[in-house]
Amino acid sequence: MFCALLFLGLFAVSPTTAAADQSAFTLSSTAFADGGVIPKVHECTSGGGNDPAKKNESPPLAWSGAPATAKSYAIVMRDLSNANLIHWVIYDIPVSTTSLPQNVQHVYRPSVPAGARQVYYRGSASLYGYQGPCSPSTVNTYEFVVHALDRTSLTSLNSGSSTQTAARAIAAASVGSARISGKS
């Protein structure tokens, strides 16, 4: 009887522990609060107008509490108000990295973080890496998701991979994720 109660007690604690572990994985930015306004410096420069405050610089991002099984990270940014249009994919971020600086280079292999790769954005800007919010007549919600991945490299992806292909590969390798959203 005691063994059965002990077993049931352990089983009952397990889901709570798993939920606590999952909620510990967080993503934040010093540029904006979750649900807050994304500053103009992070907005696209290809949407028309000549606002000098718009610089298309990726926001600084930091994460903590990732699953212990993580072997690398990837970040996917989507416009939730525009059919989940993908604005940025960066992957093969080393597991030792827990933040990205503002303004990650617009190249396939940025120097920071070393080893990371970015997908080519085939939209109004046509560039590697980050394409900031571009909704001049509406306020849209943009979501940044950091994924902890079960492998060190997504070897099936290359410089010609689409944002959709990369997002599917990231989702398939994800062992946990954390998110933050902002409006612009």
PDB file of N, CA, C and O in Angstrom, residues 2 32 43 68 83 96 117 144-145 173 178:
ATOM      1  N   PHE A   2       1.905   1.277   0.874  1.00  0.00           N
ATOM      2  CA  PHE A   2       2.792   2.430   0.955  1.00  0.00           C
ATOM      3  C   PHE A   2       3.476   2.692  -0.385  1.00  0.00           C
ATOM      4  O   PHE A   2       3.582   3.830  -0.828  1.00  0.00           O
ATOM      5  N   PHE A  32      11.844  46.810 -25.602  1.00  0.00           N
ATOM      6  CA  PHE A  32      10.398  46.937 -25.379  1.00  0.00           C
ATOM      7  C   PHE A  32       9.933  45.832 -24.435  1.00  0.00           C
ATOM      8  O   PHE A  32      10.524  44.763 -24.364  1.00  0.00           O
ATOM      9  N   GLU A  43      11.985  49.405 -36.888  1.00  0.00           N
ATOM     10  CA  GLU A  43      11.048  49.315 -38.012  1.00  0.00           C
ATOM     11  C   GLU A  43      11.800  49.285 -39.339  1.00  0.00           C
ATOM     12  O   GLU A  43      12.927  49.777 -39.446  1.00  0.00           O
ATOM     13  N   ALA A  68      17.452  21.782 -20.465  1.00  0.00           N
ATOM     14  CA  ALA A  68      18.817  21.275 -20.347  1.00  0.00           C
ATOM     15  C   ALA A  68      19.252  20.495 -21.585  1.00  0.00           C
ATOM     16  O   ALA A  68      20.447  20.358 -21.846  1.00  0.00           O
ATOM     17  N   ALA A  83      -1.173  37.331 -41.442  1.00  0.00           N
ATOM     18  CA  ALA A  83      -1.106  35.911 -41.827  1.00  0.00           C
ATOM     19  C   ALA A  83       0.183  35.226 -41.363  1.00  0.00           C
ATOM     20  O   ALA A  83       0.717  34.361 -42.053  1.00  0.00           O
ATOM     21  N   SER A  96      25.837  28.090 -25.999  1.00  0.00           N
ATOM     22  CA  SER A  96      26.472  28.952 -24.996  1.00  0.00           C
ATOM     23  C   SER A  96      26.002  30.408 -25.092  1.00  0.00           C
ATOM     24  O   SER A  96      26.265  31.208 -24.204  1.00  0.00           O
ATOM     25  N   ARG A 117      23.398  31.401 -38.564  1.00  0.00           N
ATOM     26  CA  ARG A 117      23.046  31.652 -39.967  1.00  0.00           C
ATOM     27  C   ARG A 117      21.663  32.287 -40.013  1.00  0.00           C
ATOM     28  O   ARG A 117      20.845  32.070 -39.122  1.00  0.00           O
ATOM     29  N   PHE A 144       8.324  37.364 -31.396  1.00  0.00           N
ATOM     30  CA  PHE A 144       9.660  36.786 -31.466  1.00  0.00           C
ATOM     31  C   PHE A 144       9.613  35.510 -30.633  1.00  0.00           C
ATOM     32  O   PHE A 144       9.176  35.541 -29.484  1.00  0.00           O
ATOM     33  N   VAL A 145      10.060  34.401 -31.208  1.00  0.00           N
ATOM     34  CA  VAL A 145      10.081  33.128 -30.487  1.00  0.00           C
ATOM     35  C   VAL A 145      11.489  32.570 -30.553  1.00  0.00           C
ATOM     36  O   VAL A 145      12.055  32.412 -31.647  1.00  0.00           O
ATOM     37  N   ALA A 173      12.722  20.456 -34.695  1.00  0.00           N
ATOM     38  CA  ALA A 173      13.864  20.218 -33.802  1.00  0.00           C
ATOM     39  C   ALA A 173      13.694  20.870 -32.429  1.00  0.00           C
ATOM     40  O   ALA A 173      14.538  20.703 -31.558  1.00  0.00           O
ATOM     41  N   ALA A 178      10.265  30.054 -25.992  1.00  0.00           N
ATOM     42  CA  ALA A 178       9.834  31.191 -25.192  1.00  0.00           C
ATOM     43  C   ALA A 178       9.541  32.325 -26.158  1.00  0.00           C
ATOM     44  O   ALA A 178      10.113  32.370 -27.259  1.00  0.00           O
TER      45      ALA A 178
END
